XYZ file of C-alpha atoms in Angstrom:
90
model
C 3.809 120.843 140.924
C 6.537 121.310 143.511
C 9.569 123.008 141.926
C 12.089 121.585 144.391
C 12.577 118.250 142.568
C 13.075 120.022 139.261
C 15.508 122.532 140.786
C 17.382 119.688 142.544
C 17.603 117.681 139.295
C 18.914 120.696 137.406
C 21.480 121.355 140.132
C 22.801 117.776 139.972
C 22.738 117.840 136.176
C 24.690 121.118 136.060
C 27.261 119.811 138.534
C 27.814 116.592 136.617
C 28.412 118.471 133.358
C 30.169 121.635 134.498
C 31.585 120.743 137.943
C 31.022 122.051 141.423
C 30.172 125.721 141.960
C 30.643 127.303 145.386
C 30.746 125.370 148.655
C 27.754 123.090 148.105
C 28.005 119.880 146.140
C 25.826 116.951 145.200
C 28.502 114.547 143.931
C 31.719 116.360 142.972
C 33.974 117.387 145.843
C 35.960 120.219 144.194
C 35.598 122.875 141.544
C 35.831 121.856 137.934
C 36.050 118.166 137.237
C 32.674 117.934 135.566
C 32.171 115.978 132.367
C 33.022 118.964 130.142
C 36.313 119.599 131.981
C 37.189 115.925 131.693
C 36.666 115.672 127.935
C 38.257 119.060 127.233
C 41.464 117.811 128.821
C 41.776 114.982 126.219
C 43.148 115.039 122.715
C 40.968 113.654 119.915
C 43.283 110.674 119.734
C 42.921 109.939 123.436
C 39.133 110.281 123.312
C 38.970 107.965 120.272
C 41.137 105.201 121.738
C 39.454 102.336 123.563
C 41.003 101.321 126.860
C 40.964 97.696 125.810
C 40.355 95.735 122.575
C 36.685 95.946 121.617
C 35.951 98.515 124.326
C 34.037 101.731 124.071
C 35.719 105.089 123.639
C 35.185 108.352 125.464
C 34.236 109.883 122.128
C 31.561 107.207 121.709
C 30.191 107.819 125.198
C 30.240 111.586 124.555
C 28.187 111.124 121.398
C 25.719 108.994 123.293
C 25.311 111.789 125.860
C 24.913 114.385 123.086
C 22.241 112.244 121.372
C 20.344 111.613 124.615
C 20.283 115.332 125.439
C 19.049 116.147 121.926
C 16.391 113.426 122.290
C 15.216 114.839 125.614
C 15.183 118.391 124.315
C 13.073 117.435 121.323
C 10.632 115.456 123.500
C 10.312 118.240 126.140
C 9.742 120.773 123.343
C 6.766 118.718 122.150
C 8.507 117.104 119.197
C 8.784 113.463 118.282
C 12.443 112.425 118.676
C 13.961 109.778 116.441
C 14.226 106.638 118.526
C 16.495 104.762 116.082
C 19.825 104.729 117.884
C 21.348 102.825 114.988
C 20.801 105.818 112.699
C 22.435 108.006 115.323
C 25.459 105.744 115.316
C 24.763 104.367 118.801
């Protein structure tokens, strides 16, 4: 199997979560500004406050990302991930 697609995916994934590194970029045009930088700049209150009535929160979206990464990790490791998003609070 060609390793280029996997390496490219991991590069994009890393940039989205941790921000741009060096001069090359897939989607982020300056250092930092990845997902982790964005959520670390918020207070718990800000992350837990919906932008509009009935809307989602950044904390909720962050939990969804955490759950999906745990799901993928379990699956890739040969395990059987729990597919019940309701139990996960999603």
